[in-house]
Short mmCIF file of C-alpha atoms and ligand atoms in Angstrom, two decimals:
data_model
loop_
_atom_site.label_atom_id
_atom_site.label_comp_id
_atom_site.label_asym_id
_atom_site.label_seq_id
_atom_site.Cartn_x
_atom_site.Cartn_y
_atom_site.Cartn_z
CA MET A 56 -23.21 10.18 -15.83
CA GLN A 57 -22.71 14.06 -14.83
CA GLU A 58 -19.04 15.28 -14.30
CA THR A 59 -17.84 13.95 -11.19
CA VAL A 60 -14.76 15.75 -9.18
CA ALA A 61 -13.83 14.63 -5.42
CA VAL A 62 -12.70 17.82 -3.42
CA ILE A 63 -10.50 15.75 0.09
CA LEU A 64 -10.57 17.48 3.65
CA ALA A 65 -7.40 17.41 5.40
CA ALA A 66 -6.22 20.28 6.71
CA GLY A 67 -6.60 18.84 10.52
CA LYS A 68 -3.88 18.78 12.01
CA GLY A 69 -4.81 14.70 13.83
CA THR A 70 -3.68 15.79 16.72
CA ARG A 71 -4.87 12.31 18.56
CA MET A 72 -2.13 10.66 16.42
CA LYS A 73 0.71 12.70 18.42
CA SER A 74 2.66 12.31 15.52
CA ALA A 75 5.12 14.59 13.08
CA LEU A 76 3.09 12.93 9.81
CA PRO A 77 -0.14 14.65 9.38
CA LYS A 78 -2.66 11.74 10.63
CA VAL A 79 -3.65 11.14 6.24
CA LEU A 80 -0.36 10.61 5.37
CA HIS A 81 -0.37 7.91 8.40
CA ALA A 82 -0.25 4.28 6.46
CA VAL A 83 -3.18 1.66 6.76
CA GLY A 84 -3.07 -1.57 5.05
CA GLY A 85 -0.11 -0.66 3.33
CA GLN A 86 -1.00 2.57 1.49
CA SER A 87 -2.14 6.67 3.27
CA MET A 88 -5.77 6.67 4.87
CA LEU A 89 -5.38 9.41 2.00
CA ARG A 90 -4.37 6.79 -0.85
CA HIS A 91 -7.27 4.91 0.00
CA VAL A 92 -9.93 8.19 -0.36
CA MET A 93 -7.91 9.02 -3.64
CA THR A 94 -8.72 5.41 -4.43
CA ALA A 95 -12.73 4.84 -3.76
CA ALA A 96 -13.20 8.34 -5.03
CA GLU A 97 -11.56 7.55 -8.45
CA GLN A 98 -13.53 4.71 -8.59
CA ALA A 99 -16.92 6.45 -7.97
CA GLY A 100 -15.69 8.44 -11.24
CA ALA A 101 -14.15 10.94 -10.39
CA LYS A 102 -11.66 12.83 -12.35
CA ARG A 103 -9.98 14.66 -10.20
CA THR A 104 -9.00 15.42 -7.23
CA ILE A 105 -8.94 18.41 -5.06
CA VAL A 106 -7.40 18.12 -1.19
CA VAL A 107 -7.44 20.70 0.62
CA VAL A 108 -4.45 20.86 3.01
CA GLY A 109 -3.22 22.33 5.91
CA PHE A 110 -0.79 20.65 9.16
CA GLY A 111 2.04 19.42 7.21
CA GLY A 112 0.54 20.30 3.06
CA ASP A 113 4.28 20.14 2.12
CA GLN A 114 4.64 16.50 3.45
CA VAL A 115 0.88 15.72 1.60
CA GLN A 116 2.37 17.27 -1.45
CA THR A 117 5.19 15.74 -1.58
CA GLU A 118 3.83 11.59 -0.73
CA ILE A 119 1.03 11.90 -3.56
CA GLY A 120 2.09 14.19 -5.54
CA ALA A 121 0.47 14.16 -9.30
CA ALA A 122 -2.46 12.18 -8.26
CA ALA A 123 -4.14 15.30 -6.71
CA GLU A 124 -4.41 18.94 -6.87
CA TYR A 125 -4.50 21.17 -3.27
CA VAL A 126 -5.41 24.15 -2.39
CA LEU A 127 -4.08 25.34 1.40
CA GLN A 128 -6.43 26.57 3.85
CA ALA A 129 -3.96 27.65 6.68
CA GLU A 130 -6.07 28.14 8.97
CA GLN A 131 -8.24 25.32 9.97
CA LEU A 132 -11.57 27.00 10.78
CA GLY A 133 -14.30 24.61 9.58
CA THR A 134 -15.74 22.45 7.27
CA GLY A 135 -17.23 25.09 5.35
CA HIS A 136 -14.69 27.37 5.63
CA ALA A 137 -12.14 24.13 3.72
CA MET A 138 -15.13 24.13 0.86
CA MET A 139 -14.22 27.50 1.03
CA GLN A 140 -10.48 27.44 -0.34
CA ALA A 141 -11.49 24.89 -2.83
CA GLN A 142 -13.96 27.52 -4.76
CA PRO A 143 -11.08 28.73 -6.63
CA ALA A 144 -9.79 25.94 -8.04
CA LEU A 145 -12.68 25.38 -9.30
CA ALA A 146 -14.52 28.27 -11.12
CA GLY A 147 -16.59 28.14 -13.90
CA TYR A 148 -16.79 23.89 -13.38
CA THR A 149 -20.74 23.24 -12.67
CA GLY A 150 -20.45 19.46 -12.32
CA THR A 151 -20.72 16.86 -8.72
CA VAL A 152 -18.39 17.96 -6.13
CA LEU A 153 -18.13 14.36 -3.86
CA LEU A 154 -17.28 15.95 -0.61
CA LEU A 155 -14.67 13.37 1.35
CA CYS A 156 -12.74 13.12 4.46
CA GLY A 157 -8.82 11.73 4.35
CA ASP A 158 -8.78 9.87 7.41
CA THR A 159 -12.37 7.77 6.22
CA PRO A 160 -9.66 4.82 4.50
CA LEU A 161 -12.33 1.73 4.83
CA LEU A 162 -14.92 4.11 2.66
CA THR A 163 -15.32 1.61 -0.90
CA GLY A 164 -15.64 2.49 -3.81
CA ASN A 165 -19.21 0.59 -4.12
CA THR A 166 -20.60 2.56 -1.71
CA LEU A 167 -19.07 6.87 -3.17
CA GLN A 168 -21.01 4.98 -7.06
CA GLN A 169 -23.87 4.47 -5.00
CA LEU A 170 -23.97 7.58 -3.69
CA VAL A 171 -23.27 9.21 -7.03
CA ALA A 172 -26.00 7.76 -8.83
CA ALA A 173 -28.42 8.02 -5.99
CA HIS A 174 -27.55 11.92 -6.08
CA GLN A 175 -27.01 12.72 -10.04
CA GLN A 176 -30.62 10.74 -11.01
CA SER A 177 -32.44 12.58 -7.63
CA GLY A 178 -30.96 15.83 -9.47
CA ALA A 179 -31.11 16.64 -5.77
CA ALA A 180 -28.37 19.59 -5.20
CA ALA A 181 -26.81 18.50 -2.34
CA THR A 182 -27.08 14.08 -1.04
CA VAL A 183 -25.85 13.41 2.36
CA LEU A 184 -24.33 10.19 3.32
CA THR A 185 -25.95 8.67 6.53
CA ALA A 186 -25.81 6.12 9.20
CA THR A 187 -27.49 4.24 12.03
CA PRO A 188 -24.56 3.99 14.96
CA ALA A 189 -25.53 2.03 17.56
CA ASP A 190 -23.77 5.58 19.27
CA ALA A 191 -25.15 8.71 17.98
CA THR A 192 -22.63 10.87 19.86
CA GLY A 193 -20.35 13.48 18.69
CA TYR A 194 -21.99 13.17 15.15
CA GLY A 195 -24.34 15.05 13.31
CA ARG A 196 -27.71 14.61 13.40
CA ILE A 197 -30.54 14.91 9.70
CA LEU A 198 -33.18 16.48 10.64
CA ARG A 199 -35.89 15.67 8.56
CA ASP A 200 -39.84 16.77 8.01
CA LYS A 201 -42.76 14.26 9.09
CA SER A 202 -42.42 13.29 5.18
CA GLY A 203 -38.77 12.14 5.27
CA GLN A 204 -37.31 15.45 3.61
CA VAL A 205 -34.29 16.47 4.35
CA LEU A 206 -34.12 19.40 6.11
CA GLY A 207 -30.42 19.71 7.76
CA ILE A 208 -27.75 19.02 10.41
CA VAL A 209 -26.86 19.66 13.34
CA GLU A 210 -23.41 19.66 16.00
CA GLN A 211 -24.04 17.42 18.55
CA LYS A 212 -22.49 20.59 20.26
CA ASP A 213 -25.38 22.78 19.07
CA ALA A 214 -28.44 20.37 19.19
CA THR A 215 -31.28 20.23 21.55
CA PRO A 216 -31.97 17.45 23.83
CA GLU A 217 -34.75 16.13 21.33
CA GLN A 218 -32.28 16.45 18.35
CA LYS A 219 -29.44 14.46 20.60
CA GLN A 220 -32.02 11.60 20.40
CA ILE A 221 -32.15 11.14 16.38
CA GLY A 222 -30.22 8.55 15.64
CA GLU A 223 -29.47 8.88 12.21
CA ILE A 224 -25.79 11.18 11.74
CA ASN A 225 -23.68 12.79 9.26
CA THR A 226 -20.75 10.32 7.82
CA GLY A 227 -18.99 13.52 6.59
CA ILE A 228 -19.33 12.57 3.18
CA TYR A 229 -21.61 14.68 0.71
CA CYS A 230 -22.49 15.20 -2.94
CA PHE A 231 -23.38 19.21 -4.15
CA GLU A 232 -24.12 20.33 -7.37
CA ALA A 233 -20.75 23.26 -8.04
CA ALA A 234 -23.40 25.45 -8.58
CA PRO A 235 -25.29 25.44 -5.26
CA LEU A 236 -23.46 24.38 -3.06
CA PHE A 237 -20.45 27.70 -3.51
CA ALA A 238 -23.67 29.84 -3.30
CA ALA A 239 -24.96 28.27 -0.25
CA LEU A 240 -21.38 28.52 1.50
CA ALA A 241 -21.54 32.38 0.79
CA GLY A 242 -23.95 32.70 2.91
CA LEU A 243 -22.62 30.33 5.81
CA THR A 244 -22.01 32.50 9.56
CA CYS A 245 -20.29 31.53 12.73
CA ASN A 246 -22.39 31.41 15.28
CA ASN A 247 -22.56 28.04 16.29
CA ALA A 248 -20.63 26.35 19.82
CA GLN A 249 -17.28 25.93 18.00
CA GLN A 250 -17.62 29.27 16.26
CA GLU A 251 -16.76 27.30 12.98
CA TYR A 252 -17.98 27.71 9.40
CA TYR A 253 -20.06 24.26 9.20
CA LEU A 254 -20.35 22.76 5.81
CA THR A 255 -23.81 20.96 7.07
CA ASP A 256 -25.61 24.50 6.98
CA VAL A 257 -25.08 24.28 3.63
CA LEU A 258 -27.89 21.53 4.01
CA ALA A 259 -30.01 24.07 5.33
CA ILE A 260 -29.51 27.02 3.26
CA LEU A 261 -30.69 24.66 0.24
CA ALA A 262 -33.93 22.56 1.60
CA GLN A 263 -34.50 26.19 2.58
CA ALA A 264 -34.48 27.96 -0.34
CA GLY A 265 -36.44 25.33 -1.72
CA GLN A 266 -33.93 22.86 -3.28
CA ARG A 267 -34.17 19.61 -3.55
CA VAL A 268 -31.89 18.01 -1.18
CA GLY A 269 -31.60 13.62 -0.62
CA ALA A 270 -29.88 11.99 2.03
CA VAL A 271 -28.35 7.63 1.75
CA GLU A 272 -27.97 5.69 4.02
CA VAL A 273 -24.93 3.98 3.96
CA ALA A 274 -25.13 -0.47 4.01
CA ASP A 275 -21.98 -0.88 6.90
CA PHE A 276 -20.93 1.91 9.20
CA GLN A 277 -17.85 0.77 9.82
CA GLU A 278 -16.74 2.32 6.50
CA THR A 279 -17.35 5.77 7.02
CA LEU A 280 -15.19 5.53 10.41
CA GLY A 281 -12.51 8.75 10.63
CA ILE A 282 -9.21 7.84 11.93
CA ASN A 283 -8.07 9.80 15.20
CA SER A 284 -5.68 7.74 16.41
CA ARG A 285 -3.27 5.04 16.52
CA VAL A 286 -5.02 2.57 18.15
CA GLN A 287 -7.94 2.90 15.30
CA LEU A 288 -5.55 3.58 12.79
CA ALA A 289 -4.53 -0.66 14.32
CA GLU A 290 -7.93 -1.37 14.21
CA ALA A 291 -9.08 -0.56 10.33
CA GLU A 292 -5.48 -1.97 9.96
CA LYS A 293 -7.04 -5.29 10.52
CA ILE A 294 -10.46 -4.28 8.90
CA LEU A 295 -9.20 -3.48 5.54
CA ARG A 296 -5.97 -6.39 6.27
CA GLN A 297 -9.49 -8.97 6.56
CA ARG A 298 -10.92 -7.53 3.39
CA LYS A 299 -8.16 -7.86 1.29
CA LEU A 300 -7.97 -11.84 2.44
CA LEU A 301 -11.35 -12.26 1.72
CA GLU A 302 -11.28 -11.43 -1.69
CA LEU A 303 -8.23 -12.91 -2.70
CA MET A 304 -9.52 -16.55 -1.27
CA ASP A 305 -13.05 -15.88 -2.75
CA SER A 306 -10.50 -15.74 -5.96
CA GLY A 307 -8.98 -18.27 -5.80
CA VAL A 308 -6.50 -18.11 -3.38
CA THR A 309 -5.97 -20.72 -0.20
CA VAL A 310 -5.21 -18.63 2.68
CA MET A 311 -4.16 -21.24 5.60
CA ASP A 312 -4.02 -19.49 8.85
CA PRO A 313 -5.86 -15.28 8.21
CA ALA A 314 -4.42 -13.82 11.17
CA SER A 315 -0.65 -13.92 10.15
CA THR A 316 -1.21 -13.70 6.47
CA PHE A 317 -1.35 -9.89 5.56
CA VAL A 318 -1.20 -8.74 2.29
CA ASP A 319 -1.32 -5.23 0.72
CA ALA A 320 -4.51 -4.09 -1.12
CA SER A 321 -1.88 -3.40 -3.82
CA VAL A 322 -0.82 -7.14 -4.06
CA SER A 323 -2.81 -9.51 -7.40
CA ILE A 324 -2.17 -13.30 -6.35
CA GLY A 325 -3.27 -16.30 -9.09
CA GLU A 326 -5.55 -19.00 -8.63
CA ASP A 327 -5.13 -21.83 -6.56
CA THR A 328 -2.08 -20.25 -5.02
CA VAL A 329 -1.50 -21.87 -1.32
CA LEU A 330 -0.18 -18.47 1.37
CA TYR A 331 1.36 -20.26 4.00
CA PRO A 332 1.37 -18.10 7.85
CA PHE A 333 3.36 -15.39 8.47
CA THR A 334 3.62 -14.29 4.91
CA TRP A 335 3.27 -10.49 4.12
CA LEU A 336 3.00 -8.85 0.44
CA GLU A 337 3.08 -5.89 -0.11
CA GLY A 338 3.31 -3.14 -2.50
CA GLU A 339 3.41 -3.14 -6.43
CA THR A 340 3.62 -7.27 -5.88
CA THR A 341 2.10 -9.92 -8.83
CA ILE A 342 1.78 -13.08 -7.85
CA GLY A 343 1.34 -15.68 -10.36
CA ARG A 344 -1.03 -19.06 -10.18
CA ASN A 345 -0.32 -22.46 -8.91
CA CYS A 346 2.58 -21.01 -6.52
CA ARG A 347 3.67 -22.04 -2.72
CA ILE A 348 3.97 -19.06 -0.57
CA GLY A 349 5.68 -19.03 3.26
CA PRO A 350 5.98 -19.94 5.58
CA ASN A 351 8.26 -17.32 6.42
CA SER A 352 8.08 -14.48 3.75
CA ARG A 353 7.92 -11.35 2.74
CA ILE A 354 7.34 -10.33 -0.46
CA ALA A 355 7.54 -6.79 -1.50
CA ASP A 356 7.74 -5.02 -4.97
CA SER A 357 8.07 -7.97 -6.79
CA GLN A 358 6.39 -9.91 -9.73
CA LEU A 359 6.48 -13.95 -9.52
CA GLY A 360 5.52 -16.11 -12.35
CA ASP A 361 3.28 -19.12 -12.02
CA ALA A 362 4.42 -21.97 -9.93
CA VAL A 363 6.88 -20.75 -8.01
CA THR A 364 8.01 -22.14 -4.23
CA LEU A 365 9.41 -19.90 -2.32
CA HIS A 366 9.79 -20.66 1.47
CA PHE A 367 11.73 -18.96 4.46
CA SER A 368 12.27 -16.54 2.49
CA TYR A 369 12.90 -12.43 1.40
CA ALA A 370 12.94 -10.75 -1.61
CA HIS A 371 11.83 -7.59 -2.80
CA GLU A 372 12.49 -5.43 -6.35
CA CYS A 373 12.60 -9.22 -8.02
CA LYS A 374 11.83 -10.27 -11.11
CA ILE A 375 10.66 -14.89 -10.56
CA ALA A 376 9.98 -16.33 -13.86
CA ASP A 377 7.77 -19.65 -14.06
CA GLY A 378 8.61 -22.81 -11.36
CA VAL A 379 11.61 -21.37 -9.76
CA THR A 380 11.51 -22.81 -6.63
CA VAL A 381 13.96 -20.15 -3.33
CA GLY A 382 14.47 -21.58 0.36
CA PRO A 383 14.85 -21.72 2.67
CA TYR A 384 16.63 -18.81 3.56
CA VAL A 385 16.80 -16.73 0.87
CA HIS A 386 17.37 -12.50 0.92
CA LEU A 387 16.60 -11.74 -2.62
CA ARG A 388 17.63 -8.47 -3.54
CA PRO A 389 16.53 -5.32 -5.87
CA ASP A 390 16.80 -6.27 -9.63
CA SER A 391 17.59 -10.06 -9.52
CA GLU A 392 16.25 -11.45 -12.14
CA LEU A 393 15.35 -15.73 -11.67
CA ALA A 394 14.50 -17.23 -15.20
CA THR A 395 12.04 -20.48 -15.71
CA GLY A 396 12.75 -23.71 -12.65
CA VAL A 397 16.21 -21.53 -11.44
CA LYS A 398 16.73 -23.01 -8.12
CA VAL A 399 17.72 -20.97 -4.53
CA GLY A 400 18.54 -22.44 -1.57
CA ASN A 401 19.47 -22.69 1.67
CA PHE A 402 21.32 -19.56 2.77
CA VAL A 403 21.76 -17.66 -0.87
CA GLU A 404 22.07 -13.97 -1.54
CA VAL A 405 21.26 -12.64 -4.93
CA LYS A 406 22.03 -8.98 -4.98
CA ASN A 407 21.46 -7.25 -9.14
CA SER A 408 22.54 -10.25 -10.55
CA ARG A 409 20.52 -12.65 -13.81
CA VAL A 410 20.15 -16.43 -13.27
CA GLY A 411 19.49 -17.62 -16.82
CA VAL A 412 16.63 -21.09 -17.42
CA GLY A 413 17.32 -23.76 -14.88
CA SER A 414 20.52 -22.79 -13.40
CA LYS A 415 21.09 -23.51 -9.50
CA LEU A 416 22.02 -21.56 -6.44
CA PRO A 417 21.57 -24.66 -4.00
CA HIS A 418 24.06 -22.97 -0.88
CA LEU A 419 25.98 -20.78 1.17
CA SER A 420 26.09 -18.24 -1.96
CA TYR A 421 26.76 -14.91 -2.54
CA ILE A 422 25.80 -13.60 -5.99
CA GLY A 423 26.09 -10.04 -6.70
CA ASP A 424 26.28 -7.90 -9.95
CA ALA A 425 26.48 -11.54 -12.09
CA ASP A 426 25.76 -12.80 -15.36
CA ILE A 427 24.48 -16.39 -15.13
CA GLY A 428 23.48 -18.20 -17.36
CA SER A 429 21.55 -21.33 -18.17
CA GLY A 430 22.18 -24.62 -16.92
CA VAL A 431 25.05 -23.46 -14.82
CA ASN A 432 25.68 -24.80 -11.39
CA ILE A 433 27.22 -23.02 -8.37
CA GLY A 434 28.71 -24.56 -6.30
CA CYS A 435 27.85 -24.11 -1.92
CA GLY A 436 30.20 -21.05 -1.01
CA THR A 437 30.94 -19.46 -4.25
CA ILE A 438 31.14 -15.84 -3.78
CA THR A 439 31.35 -13.35 -6.31
CA VAL A 440 33.68 -11.12 -5.43
CA ASN A 441 31.84 -7.74 -6.38
CA TYR A 442 33.43 -4.72 -4.79
CA ASP A 443 36.92 -3.35 -4.81
CA GLY A 444 36.25 -0.98 -2.22
CA LYS A 445 35.43 1.80 -4.21
CA LYS A 446 32.99 0.42 -7.51
CA LYS A 447 31.21 -2.39 -8.30
CA HIS A 448 32.24 -5.45 -11.28
CA ARG A 449 30.36 -7.79 -12.82
CA THR A 450 30.72 -11.31 -13.75
CA VAL A 451 29.80 -13.23 -16.26
CA VAL A 452 29.09 -17.53 -15.99
CA GLY A 453 28.02 -18.78 -19.01
CA ASP A 454 25.94 -21.67 -20.22
CA THR A 455 26.19 -24.51 -18.59
CA ALA A 456 29.42 -24.22 -16.85
CA PHE A 457 29.96 -25.79 -13.03
CA VAL A 458 31.93 -24.09 -10.78
CA GLY A 459 33.26 -25.95 -8.07
CA CYS A 460 32.62 -25.32 -4.55
CA ASN A 461 33.77 -22.32 -2.21
CA SER A 462 35.29 -20.28 -5.35
CA ASN A 463 35.08 -17.30 -5.27
CA LEU A 464 35.06 -15.18 -8.71
CA VAL A 465 37.28 -12.14 -8.45
CA ALA A 466 35.05 -9.41 -10.85
CA PRO A 467 35.17 -7.67 -13.25
CA VAL A 468 35.55 -11.68 -14.71
CA SER A 469 33.93 -14.25 -17.21
CA VAL A 470 33.55 -17.74 -16.69
CA GLY A 471 32.99 -19.67 -19.65
CA ALA A 472 30.18 -22.22 -21.22
CA GLY A 473 30.39 -25.53 -20.12
CA SER A 474 33.53 -24.45 -18.74
CA TYR A 475 34.46 -26.00 -14.84
CA ILE A 476 35.96 -23.96 -11.78
CA ALA A 477 37.77 -26.53 -9.81
CA ALA A 478 36.56 -25.97 -6.05
CA GLY A 479 38.44 -23.88 -3.49
CA SER A 480 39.50 -21.74 -7.09
CA THR A 481 40.00 -18.11 -6.56
CA ILE A 482 39.55 -17.05 -9.98
CA THR A 483 41.27 -13.76 -11.16
CA LYS A 484 41.47 -14.14 -15.21
CA ASP A 485 39.04 -14.99 -17.59
CA VAL A 486 38.64 -18.73 -18.25
CA PRO A 487 38.15 -19.34 -21.89
CA ASP A 488 34.58 -21.83 -23.14
CA GLY A 489 35.20 -25.72 -22.12
CA ALA A 490 38.25 -24.77 -20.67
CA LEU A 491 39.16 -26.13 -16.76
CA GLY A 492 39.64 -23.17 -14.20
CA VAL A 493 41.71 -23.94 -11.40
CA GLY A 494 43.65 -21.03 -9.45
CA ARG A 495 44.18 -22.32 -5.97
CA ALA A 496 47.98 -23.98 -4.64
CA ARG A 497 49.14 -27.41 -4.91
CA GLN A 498 48.62 -29.15 -1.88
CA SER A 499 51.31 -31.70 -1.09
CA ASN A 500 51.66 -34.90 1.33
CA ILE A 501 55.02 -34.85 3.85
CA ALA A 502 54.78 -38.84 4.39
CA GLY A 503 55.84 -39.27 8.18
CA TRP A 504 55.53 -35.88 9.44
CA VAL A 505 53.15 -37.52 12.15
CA GLU A 506 56.16 -39.51 14.30
CA LYS A 507 58.64 -37.20 13.45
CA LYS A 508 56.73 -34.58 15.06
CA LYS A 509 56.93 -37.27 18.61
C1 UD1 B 700 -18.15 16.61 11.16
C2 UD1 B 700 -19.49 17.17 10.90
C3 UD1 B 700 -20.68 16.09 11.37
C4 UD1 B 700 -20.11 14.77 10.95
C5 UD1 B 700 -18.67 14.27 11.60
C6 UD1 B 700 -18.35 12.67 10.94
C7 UD1 B 700 -19.22 19.30 10.45
C8 UD1 B 700 -18.80 20.83 10.65
N1 UD1 B 700 -19.30 19.02 11.01
O1 UD1 B 700 -18.12 17.04 12.21
O2 UD1 B 700 -21.82 16.31 11.48
O3 UD1 B 700 -20.87 14.21 11.84
O4 UD1 B 700 -18.02 15.70 11.26
O5 UD1 B 700 -17.09 12.97 11.17
O6 UD1 B 700 -18.60 18.97 9.25
N2 UD1 B 700 -10.66 19.67 8.46
C9 UD1 B 700 -10.24 20.92 8.09
N3 UD1 B 700 -10.30 22.13 7.71
C10 UD1 B 700 -11.15 22.33 8.87
C11 UD1 B 700 -12.15 22.13 9.76
C12 UD1 B 700 -11.95 20.26 9.29
O7 UD1 B 700 -9.94 20.08 6.48
O8 UD1 B 700 -10.81 23.49 9.32
C13 UD1 B 700 -11.49 17.85 7.55
C14 UD1 B 700 -10.50 17.78 8.96
O9 UD1 B 700 -9.25 17.50 9.09
C15 UD1 B 700 -11.60 16.50 9.56
C16 UD1 B 700 -12.56 16.88 8.58
O10 UD1 B 700 -12.80 17.82 8.22
O11 UD1 B 700 -11.36 15.41 8.52
C17 UD1 B 700 -13.17 16.76 9.70
O12 UD1 B 700 -13.17 18.37 10.87
P1 UD1 B 700 -13.43 17.16 11.94
O13 UD1 B 700 -13.16 18.24 12.63
O14 UD1 B 700 -13.44 16.07 12.29
O15 UD1 B 700 -15.36 17.38 11.53
P2 UD1 B 700 -16.36 17.17 13.25
O16 UD1 B 700 -16.78 17.56 14.42
O17 UD1 B 700 -15.99 15.46 13.40
CA1 CA B 701 -14.19 14.24 13.38
#
């Protein structure tokens, strides 16, 4: 296979989005539209990606970073002009240029692979991806001769009434060989209805010079749809979500109610896991096999092992090992690690803490900045007092310790292995291994007090 470089046009403002954010950075399916297009290009074998930026170029560069190269189109003088801006970055390059737009998030790597393969096998100088939608209005139309050979593309605004009858349209996605592309671009003019340099004119220039120009029709027109408004963004969101859920179901995940389940493209889930309704799985999240997730749960950027149960809960930036039970009503905050078989339930918050194998935090606790051993029982209402108003301090609880209900562990403090903490204690001093820590006032009963009060 020949080398392929992707050039993605993303200089337009996207006026109809009515947004301070450049259009291509609007998120859909948990990722910016531009990221989706970049992923598809990568899957089609593109080794380099050059993004042509204009409006909000700095924002695009900050967001996407080193995953792409950037060239600036200071003034939007047309798609042909945008392509010309990439020429210096491609000096000396003789492979294939895959030309895409940054606002087509539904495009798949599979479609692009087919386009690139057809282009490279045919030896054409240019190959355009075409479609035949129900309504061709607004699109450039594909002009062919009687034998079906592509002659060029005419824009809607420049088309004759007869040309407007043509149903085959230009999706705006092409493969070019670099050398003939840049030679043809040098011959572009803007003598047209929009006074723009049309990239589409390159095809007629090449065809007239006797070069081979091909066309590949896309199987699913929907994939090539450009997003121009928030309404279209919401439609694309729905399609991407559905696509992800179908992929998950095909790979062995049960999705009880696809209409109320939201999974980002970046999430992976093992076989026989069940997603209950109203579940959000976001970012770099991985979930193992045989898990029960939801209902009403949100998991972001977290790694879950196998056989985890998590319901009515929110976890972000956490690691949860096999067989852990979480919920209901648990908040697992960043940098929390729960080892195998841990149980966290009923209104418990865990932050920046490690909890060892089989430990239980069943009710109404705040565990922050703590290292809890294995086999520990944290009684109902236990609080790690981790913040003195200036600094955070750690609490250490040794293996098999039993912390009685309603205890405050005032950090920095350590509770020894196998020790007991009496219920209602405020522990300010370290408790040695195997000791009983009692930190509460002794109870006294005043006999006959009620009778005397009368
Ligand atoms: C273009 C095609 C048309 C095709 C349609 C498919 C041309 C002349 N026409 O029309 O045949 O049917 O796409 O959607 O190419 N852009 C820049 N710089 C510019 C102009 C555009 O970066 O100076 C970018 C836009 O941000 C956008 C893309 O190029 O992502 C397409 O531009 P747009 O103005 O939407 O082209 P259309 O008129 O829709
Ligand atoms: Ca367009």
